[in-house]
Protein backbone atom coordinates (compact mmCIF):
# COMPACT_ATOMS: atom_id res chain seq x y z
CA UNK A 1 0.00 0.00 0.00
CA UNK A 2 2.74 2.36 1.06
CA UNK A 3 4.77 1.28 -1.94
CA UNK A 4 1.83 1.99 -4.24
CA UNK A 5 1.39 5.44 -2.72
CA UNK A 6 5.09 6.19 -3.11
CA UNK A 7 5.03 5.09 -6.76
CA UNK A 8 1.97 7.24 -7.40
CA UNK A 9 3.43 10.35 -5.77
CA UNK A 10 6.67 9.76 -7.66
CA UNK A 11 4.69 9.60 -10.95
CA UNK A 12 2.82 12.82 -10.07
CA UNK A 13 6.08 14.50 -9.14
CA UNK A 14 7.71 13.39 -12.39
CA UNK A 15 4.72 14.64 -14.41
CA UNK A 16 4.85 18.00 -12.63
CA UNK A 17 8.58 18.16 -13.28
CA UNK A 18 8.02 17.41 -16.95
CA UNK A 19 5.31 20.08 -17.22
CA UNK A 20 7.56 22.63 -15.51
CA UNK A 21 10.38 21.61 -17.84
CA UNK A 22 8.20 22.06 -20.91
CA UNK A 23 7.02 25.46 -19.67
CA UNK A 24 10.60 26.53 -18.99
CA UNK A 25 11.55 25.40 -22.49
CA UNK A 26 8.68 27.39 -24.02
CA UNK A 27 9.81 30.49 -22.11
CA UNK A 28 13.41 29.92 -23.22
CA UNK A 29 12.30 29.59 -26.88
CA UNK A 30 10.29 32.83 -26.73
CA UNK A 31 13.30 34.53 -25.17
CA UNK A 32 15.54 33.34 -28.04
CA UNK A 33 13.01 34.37 -30.70
CA UNK A 34 12.16 37.71 -28.98
CA UNK A 35 14.73 39.93 -30.75
CA UNK A 36 13.39 38.74 -34.13
CA UNK A 37 9.74 39.11 -33.08
CA UNK A 38 10.40 42.62 -31.78
CA UNK A 39 12.30 43.68 -34.91
CA UNK A 40 8.95 43.96 -36.70
CA UNK A 41 7.72 42.52 -39.98
CA UNK A 42 9.38 39.55 -41.64
CA UNK A 43 11.82 41.49 -43.83
CA UNK A 44 12.94 43.87 -41.06
CA UNK A 45 13.25 40.91 -38.66
CA UNK A 46 15.42 38.93 -41.09
CA UNK A 47 17.60 42.00 -41.72
CA UNK A 48 18.07 42.31 -37.93
CA UNK A 49 19.16 38.67 -37.84
CA UNK A 50 21.64 39.39 -40.66
CA UNK A 51 23.18 42.13 -38.51
CA UNK A 52 23.31 39.83 -35.46
CA UNK A 53 25.02 37.17 -37.59
CA UNK A 54 27.61 39.64 -38.88
CA UNK A 55 28.30 40.65 -35.28
CA UNK A 56 29.28 37.00 -34.57
CA UNK A 57 31.59 37.11 -37.61
CA UNK A 58 33.14 40.31 -36.16
CA UNK A 59 33.80 38.48 -32.88
CA UNK A 60 35.40 35.50 -34.63
CA UNK A 61 37.57 37.77 -36.77
CA UNK A 62 38.89 39.45 -33.60
CA UNK A 63 40.25 36.14 -32.24
CA UNK A 64 43.78 34.82 -32.61
CA UNK A 65 44.81 31.22 -33.28
CA UNK A 66 45.46 30.68 -29.56
CA UNK A 67 41.81 31.48 -28.64
CA UNK A 68 40.63 27.95 -29.41
CA UNK A 69 37.76 27.73 -26.92
CA UNK A 70 36.42 31.16 -27.79
CA UNK A 71 36.44 30.26 -31.49
CA UNK A 72 34.58 27.04 -30.91
CA UNK A 73 31.94 28.76 -28.74
CA UNK A 74 31.46 31.47 -31.39
CA UNK A 75 31.26 28.86 -34.16
CA UNK A 76 28.51 27.07 -32.21
CA UNK A 77 26.65 30.39 -31.86
CA UNK A 78 27.03 31.05 -35.58
CA UNK A 79 25.71 27.59 -36.45
CA UNK A 80 22.66 28.03 -34.23
CA UNK A 81 21.88 31.52 -35.53
CA UNK A 82 22.19 30.38 -39.15
CA UNK A 83 20.20 27.17 -38.64
CA UNK A 84 17.28 29.17 -37.19
CA UNK A 85 17.58 31.82 -39.91
CA UNK A 86 17.64 29.20 -42.69
CA UNK A 87 14.51 27.46 -41.39
CA UNK A 88 12.67 30.81 -41.12
CA UNK A 89 13.59 31.71 -44.68
CA UNK A 90 13.30 28.33 -46.39
CA UNK A 91 10.08 27.19 -44.67
CA UNK A 92 8.23 30.50 -44.90
CA UNK A 93 9.79 33.24 -47.03
CA UNK A 94 11.29 31.21 -49.89
CA UNK A 95 8.08 29.16 -50.03
CA UNK A 96 6.11 32.43 -50.32
CA UNK A 97 8.48 33.54 -53.09
CA UNK A 98 7.64 30.42 -55.11
CA UNK A 99 3.91 30.83 -54.46
CA UNK A 100 4.17 34.35 -55.92
CA UNK A 101 6.04 33.36 -59.07
CA UNK A 102 9.59 34.02 -57.85
CA UNK A 103 10.72 30.42 -58.33
CA UNK A 104 14.19 31.09 -59.78
CA UNK A 105 14.94 33.62 -57.01
CA UNK A 106 13.84 31.16 -54.29
CA UNK A 107 15.87 28.33 -55.79
CA UNK A 108 18.93 30.56 -56.14
CA UNK A 109 18.76 31.67 -52.48
CA UNK A 110 18.11 28.10 -51.36
CA UNK A 111 21.19 26.99 -53.31
CA UNK A 112 23.27 29.61 -51.46
CA UNK A 113 22.07 28.17 -48.15
CA UNK A 114 23.61 24.85 -49.18
CA UNK A 115 27.00 26.58 -49.41
CA UNK A 116 26.46 28.31 -46.05
CA UNK A 117 26.09 24.81 -44.58
CA UNK A 118 29.18 23.69 -46.51
CA UNK A 119 31.28 26.45 -44.92
CA UNK A 120 29.97 25.56 -41.47
CA UNK A 121 30.76 21.89 -42.10
CA UNK A 122 34.30 22.68 -43.24
CA UNK A 123 34.97 25.07 -40.35
CA UNK A 124 33.68 22.46 -37.88
CA UNK A 125 36.06 19.87 -39.32
CA UNK A 126 39.03 22.23 -39.03
CA UNK A 127 41.18 22.64 -35.90
CA UNK A 128 40.20 26.03 -34.46
CA UNK A 129 43.89 27.04 -34.27
CA UNK A 130 44.53 26.11 -37.91
CA UNK A 131 46.21 28.97 -39.82
CA UNK A 132 43.51 28.66 -42.52
CA UNK A 133 40.67 29.10 -40.02
CA UNK A 134 40.36 32.91 -40.31
CA UNK A 135 40.93 33.00 -44.11
CA UNK A 136 38.07 30.51 -44.50
CA UNK A 137 35.88 32.62 -42.19
CA UNK A 138 36.70 35.64 -44.37
CA UNK A 139 35.67 33.79 -47.58
CA UNK A 140 32.49 32.65 -45.84
CA UNK A 141 31.70 36.23 -44.83
CA UNK A 142 32.17 37.54 -48.36
CA UNK A 143 29.77 34.89 -49.66
CA UNK A 144 27.12 35.37 -46.98
CA UNK A 145 27.22 39.19 -47.17
CA UNK A 146 26.53 38.99 -50.90
CA UNK A 147 23.57 36.67 -50.17
CA UNK A 148 22.23 39.02 -47.48
CA UNK A 149 22.51 42.04 -49.79
CA UNK A 150 20.58 40.25 -52.53
CA UNK A 151 17.83 39.39 -50.05
CA UNK A 152 17.64 42.81 -48.42
CA UNK A 153 18.05 45.02 -51.48
CA UNK A 154 16.39 43.06 -54.27
CA UNK A 155 14.43 39.92 -53.58
CA UNK A 156 12.71 40.68 -50.26
CA UNK A 157 11.51 44.20 -51.20
CA UNK A 158 10.04 42.74 -54.38
CA UNK A 159 8.19 40.02 -52.42
CA UNK A 160 6.90 42.60 -49.93
CA UNK A 161 5.43 44.54 -52.86
CA UNK A 162 3.80 41.44 -54.33
CA UNK A 163 1.98 40.64 -51.08
CA UNK A 164 -1.05 42.40 -49.60
CA UNK A 165 -0.73 43.88 -46.10
CA UNK A 166 -2.57 40.85 -44.73
CA UNK A 167 -0.29 38.41 -46.58
CA UNK A 168 2.80 40.24 -45.28
CA UNK A 169 1.42 40.02 -41.73
CA UNK A 170 0.70 36.29 -42.21
CA UNK A 171 4.24 35.77 -43.49
CA UNK A 172 5.66 37.47 -40.39
CA UNK A 173 3.60 35.11 -38.23
CA UNK A 174 4.66 32.03 -40.23
CA UNK A 175 8.33 33.05 -40.13
CA UNK A 176 8.26 33.46 -36.33
CA UNK A 177 6.51 30.10 -35.93
CA UNK A 178 9.33 28.47 -37.89
CA UNK A 179 11.92 30.30 -35.79
CA UNK A 180 10.34 29.11 -32.55
CA UNK A 181 10.78 25.49 -33.67
CA UNK A 182 14.56 25.94 -33.71
CA UNK A 183 14.93 28.58 -30.97
FE1 LIG B 1 19.06 33.47 -46.86
FE1 LIG C 1 18.76 35.88 -44.78
mmCIF file of C-alpha atoms and ligand atoms in Angstrom:
data_model
loop_
_atom_site.group_PDB
_atom_site.id
_atom_site.type_symbol
_atom_site.label_atom_id
_atom_site.label_comp_id
_atom_site.label_asym_id
_atom_site.label_seq_id
_atom_site.Cartn_x
_atom_site.Cartn_y
_atom_site.Cartn_z
ATOM 1 C CA UNK A 1 0.000 0.000 0.000
ATOM 2 C CA UNK A 2 2.738 2.361 1.057
ATOM 3 C CA UNK A 3 4.773 1.280 -1.944
ATOM 4 C CA UNK A 4 1.828 1.992 -4.245
ATOM 5 C CA UNK A 5 1.387 5.436 -2.721
ATOM 6 C CA UNK A 6 5.085 6.194 -3.111
ATOM 7 C CA UNK A 7 5.026 5.087 -6.757
ATOM 8 C CA UNK A 8 1.969 7.244 -7.399
ATOM 9 C CA UNK A 9 3.431 10.353 -5.774
ATOM 10 C CA UNK A 10 6.670 9.760 -7.664
ATOM 11 C CA UNK A 11 4.691 9.603 -10.948
ATOM 12 C CA UNK A 12 2.815 12.815 -10.067
ATOM 13 C CA UNK A 13 6.079 14.502 -9.141
ATOM 14 C CA UNK A 14 7.706 13.388 -12.392
ATOM 15 C CA UNK A 15 4.725 14.637 -14.411
ATOM 16 C CA UNK A 16 4.849 18.004 -12.626
ATOM 17 C CA UNK A 17 8.579 18.155 -13.276
ATOM 18 C CA UNK A 18 8.015 17.409 -16.950
ATOM 19 C CA UNK A 19 5.309 20.078 -17.220
ATOM 20 C CA UNK A 20 7.556 22.628 -15.506
ATOM 21 C CA UNK A 21 10.381 21.606 -17.838
ATOM 22 C CA UNK A 22 8.204 22.064 -20.914
ATOM 23 C CA UNK A 23 7.018 25.457 -19.671
ATOM 24 C CA UNK A 24 10.600 26.530 -18.992
ATOM 25 C CA UNK A 25 11.551 25.403 -22.495
ATOM 26 C CA UNK A 26 8.677 27.389 -24.024
ATOM 27 C CA UNK A 27 9.806 30.491 -22.105
ATOM 28 C CA UNK A 28 13.414 29.920 -23.224
ATOM 29 C CA UNK A 29 12.297 29.593 -26.878
ATOM 30 C CA UNK A 30 10.294 32.830 -26.734
ATOM 31 C CA UNK A 31 13.298 34.534 -25.170
ATOM 32 C CA UNK A 32 15.542 33.342 -28.038
ATOM 33 C CA UNK A 33 13.009 34.374 -30.696
ATOM 34 C CA UNK A 34 12.159 37.711 -28.984
ATOM 35 C CA UNK A 35 14.733 39.931 -30.755
ATOM 36 C CA UNK A 36 13.390 38.735 -34.135
ATOM 37 C CA UNK A 37 9.739 39.111 -33.081
ATOM 38 C CA UNK A 38 10.404 42.621 -31.783
ATOM 39 C CA UNK A 39 12.296 43.681 -34.905
ATOM 40 C CA UNK A 40 8.947 43.963 -36.696
ATOM 41 C CA UNK A 41 7.725 42.521 -39.977
ATOM 42 C CA UNK A 42 9.380 39.548 -41.640
ATOM 43 C CA UNK A 43 11.823 41.487 -43.835
ATOM 44 C CA UNK A 44 12.941 43.869 -41.057
ATOM 45 C CA UNK A 45 13.253 40.913 -38.659
ATOM 46 C CA UNK A 46 15.422 38.934 -41.089
ATOM 47 C CA UNK A 47 17.603 42.000 -41.723
ATOM 48 C CA UNK A 48 18.069 42.313 -37.934
ATOM 49 C CA UNK A 49 19.159 38.667 -37.844
ATOM 50 C CA UNK A 50 21.637 39.394 -40.658
ATOM 51 C CA UNK A 51 23.185 42.129 -38.506
ATOM 52 C CA UNK A 52 23.308 39.835 -35.458
ATOM 53 C CA UNK A 53 25.017 37.169 -37.593
ATOM 54 C CA UNK A 54 27.613 39.637 -38.883
ATOM 55 C CA UNK A 55 28.302 40.648 -35.283
ATOM 56 C CA UNK A 56 29.275 37.002 -34.572
ATOM 57 C CA UNK A 57 31.588 37.110 -37.615
ATOM 58 C CA UNK A 58 33.137 40.307 -36.159
ATOM 59 C CA UNK A 59 33.800 38.484 -32.876
ATOM 60 C CA UNK A 60 35.403 35.503 -34.627
ATOM 61 C CA UNK A 61 37.573 37.773 -36.765
ATOM 62 C CA UNK A 62 38.894 39.448 -33.603
ATOM 63 C CA UNK A 63 40.245 36.138 -32.242
ATOM 64 C CA UNK A 64 43.777 34.823 -32.607
ATOM 65 C CA UNK A 65 44.807 31.217 -33.278
ATOM 66 C CA UNK A 66 45.462 30.682 -29.561
ATOM 67 C CA UNK A 67 41.806 31.479 -28.639
ATOM 68 C CA UNK A 68 40.635 27.951 -29.414
ATOM 69 C CA UNK A 69 37.764 27.726 -26.917
ATOM 70 C CA UNK A 70 36.425 31.163 -27.792
ATOM 71 C CA UNK A 71 36.440 30.258 -31.490
ATOM 72 C CA UNK A 72 34.584 27.040 -30.913
ATOM 73 C CA UNK A 73 31.941 28.764 -28.736
ATOM 74 C CA UNK A 74 31.458 31.469 -31.391
ATOM 75 C CA UNK A 75 31.262 28.863 -34.161
ATOM 76 C CA UNK A 76 28.512 27.071 -32.213
ATOM 77 C CA UNK A 77 26.645 30.387 -31.860
ATOM 78 C CA UNK A 78 27.030 31.047 -35.580
ATOM 79 C CA UNK A 79 25.711 27.587 -36.448
ATOM 80 C CA UNK A 80 22.665 28.027 -34.232
ATOM 81 C CA UNK A 81 21.877 31.517 -35.532
ATOM 82 C CA UNK A 82 22.188 30.377 -39.155
ATOM 83 C CA UNK A 83 20.199 27.172 -38.639
ATOM 84 C CA UNK A 84 17.277 29.168 -37.195
ATOM 85 C CA UNK A 85 17.577 31.817 -39.910
ATOM 86 C CA UNK A 86 17.643 29.198 -42.691
ATOM 87 C CA UNK A 87 14.511 27.464 -41.394
ATOM 88 C CA UNK A 88 12.669 30.811 -41.122
ATOM 89 C CA UNK A 89 13.591 31.706 -44.681
ATOM 90 C CA UNK A 90 13.296 28.333 -46.386
ATOM 91 C CA UNK A 91 10.084 27.190 -44.670
ATOM 92 C CA UNK A 92 8.232 30.500 -44.901
ATOM 93 C CA UNK A 93 9.794 33.237 -47.032
ATOM 94 C CA UNK A 94 11.292 31.210 -49.890
ATOM 95 C CA UNK A 95 8.084 29.164 -50.032
ATOM 96 C CA UNK A 96 6.109 32.432 -50.320
ATOM 97 C CA UNK A 97 8.483 33.544 -53.095
ATOM 98 C CA UNK A 98 7.640 30.418 -55.113
ATOM 99 C CA UNK A 99 3.913 30.829 -54.456
ATOM 100 C CA UNK A 100 4.175 34.346 -55.916
ATOM 101 C CA UNK A 101 6.043 33.359 -59.073
ATOM 102 C CA UNK A 102 9.590 34.016 -57.850
ATOM 103 C CA UNK A 103 10.723 30.424 -58.334
ATOM 104 C CA UNK A 104 14.195 31.088 -59.778
ATOM 105 C CA UNK A 105 14.936 33.615 -57.009
ATOM 106 C CA UNK A 106 13.841 31.163 -54.288
ATOM 107 C CA UNK A 107 15.869 28.330 -55.795
ATOM 108 C CA UNK A 108 18.932 30.559 -56.136
ATOM 109 C CA UNK A 109 18.755 31.667 -52.484
ATOM 110 C CA UNK A 110 18.112 28.103 -51.361
ATOM 111 C CA UNK A 111 21.185 26.987 -53.306
ATOM 112 C CA UNK A 112 23.266 29.612 -51.463
ATOM 113 C CA UNK A 113 22.068 28.166 -48.145
ATOM 114 C CA UNK A 114 23.609 24.852 -49.175
ATOM 115 C CA UNK A 115 27.003 26.579 -49.412
ATOM 116 C CA UNK A 116 26.461 28.306 -46.054
ATOM 117 C CA UNK A 117 26.090 24.806 -44.575
ATOM 118 C CA UNK A 118 29.178 23.687 -46.510
ATOM 119 C CA UNK A 119 31.281 26.452 -44.923
ATOM 120 C CA UNK A 120 29.966 25.564 -41.468
ATOM 121 C CA UNK A 121 30.765 21.893 -42.096
ATOM 122 C CA UNK A 122 34.303 22.675 -43.243
ATOM 123 C CA UNK A 123 34.968 25.073 -40.349
ATOM 124 C CA UNK A 124 33.678 22.465 -37.881
ATOM 125 C CA UNK A 125 36.055 19.869 -39.319
ATOM 126 C CA UNK A 126 39.025 22.229 -39.026
ATOM 127 C CA UNK A 127 41.177 22.642 -35.902
ATOM 128 C CA UNK A 128 40.202 26.033 -34.459
ATOM 129 C CA UNK A 129 43.885 27.039 -34.269
ATOM 130 C CA UNK A 130 44.531 26.110 -37.914
ATOM 131 C CA UNK A 131 46.209 28.974 -39.821
ATOM 132 C CA UNK A 132 43.512 28.664 -42.516
ATOM 133 C CA UNK A 133 40.665 29.102 -40.021
ATOM 134 C CA UNK A 134 40.365 32.910 -40.307
ATOM 135 C CA UNK A 135 40.930 33.004 -44.109
ATOM 136 C CA UNK A 136 38.066 30.514 -44.500
ATOM 137 C CA UNK A 137 35.883 32.615 -42.186
ATOM 138 C CA UNK A 138 36.696 35.643 -44.370
ATOM 139 C CA UNK A 139 35.671 33.787 -47.575
ATOM 140 C CA UNK A 140 32.488 32.649 -45.840
ATOM 141 C CA UNK A 141 31.699 36.226 -44.827
ATOM 142 C CA UNK A 142 32.173 37.538 -48.363
ATOM 143 C CA UNK A 143 29.770 34.894 -49.663
ATOM 144 C CA UNK A 144 27.117 35.368 -46.981
ATOM 145 C CA UNK A 145 27.221 39.186 -47.172
ATOM 146 C CA UNK A 146 26.530 38.993 -50.903
ATOM 147 C CA UNK A 147 23.575 36.671 -50.170
ATOM 148 C CA UNK A 148 22.229 39.021 -47.480
ATOM 149 C CA UNK A 149 22.514 42.035 -49.794
ATOM 150 C CA UNK A 150 20.575 40.250 -52.528
ATOM 151 C CA UNK A 151 17.828 39.388 -50.052
ATOM 152 C CA UNK A 152 17.640 42.808 -48.420
ATOM 153 C CA UNK A 153 18.054 45.020 -51.479
ATOM 154 C CA UNK A 154 16.391 43.061 -54.268
ATOM 155 C CA UNK A 155 14.427 39.923 -53.578
ATOM 156 C CA UNK A 156 12.708 40.682 -50.260
ATOM 157 C CA UNK A 157 11.508 44.204 -51.204
ATOM 158 C CA UNK A 158 10.038 42.736 -54.384
ATOM 159 C CA UNK A 159 8.189 40.022 -52.423
ATOM 160 C CA UNK A 160 6.900 42.604 -49.926
ATOM 161 C CA UNK A 161 5.425 44.539 -52.862
ATOM 162 C CA UNK A 162 3.796 41.435 -54.332
ATOM 163 C CA UNK A 163 1.982 40.643 -51.079
ATOM 164 C CA UNK A 164 -1.045 42.398 -49.602
ATOM 165 C CA UNK A 165 -0.734 43.875 -46.103
ATOM 166 C CA UNK A 166 -2.569 40.853 -44.734
ATOM 167 C CA UNK A 167 -0.286 38.409 -46.575
ATOM 168 C CA UNK A 168 2.798 40.241 -45.283
ATOM 169 C CA UNK A 169 1.417 40.018 -41.727
ATOM 170 C CA UNK A 170 0.695 36.295 -42.208
ATOM 171 C CA UNK A 171 4.237 35.766 -43.493
ATOM 172 C CA UNK A 172 5.663 37.473 -40.394
ATOM 173 C CA UNK A 173 3.605 35.106 -38.234
ATOM 174 C CA UNK A 174 4.660 32.028 -40.230
ATOM 175 C CA UNK A 175 8.327 33.049 -40.128
ATOM 176 C CA UNK A 176 8.258 33.458 -36.332
ATOM 177 C CA UNK A 177 6.511 30.101 -35.931
ATOM 178 C CA UNK A 178 9.334 28.471 -37.890
ATOM 179 C CA UNK A 179 11.923 30.305 -35.791
ATOM 180 C CA UNK A 180 10.338 29.110 -32.552
ATOM 181 C CA UNK A 181 10.779 25.493 -33.668
ATOM 182 C CA UNK A 182 14.556 25.942 -33.714
ATOM 183 C CA UNK A 183 14.925 28.578 -30.970
HETATM 184 FE FE1 LIG B 1 19.064 33.471 -46.856
HETATM 185 FE FE1 LIG B 2 18.764 35.882 -44.776
#
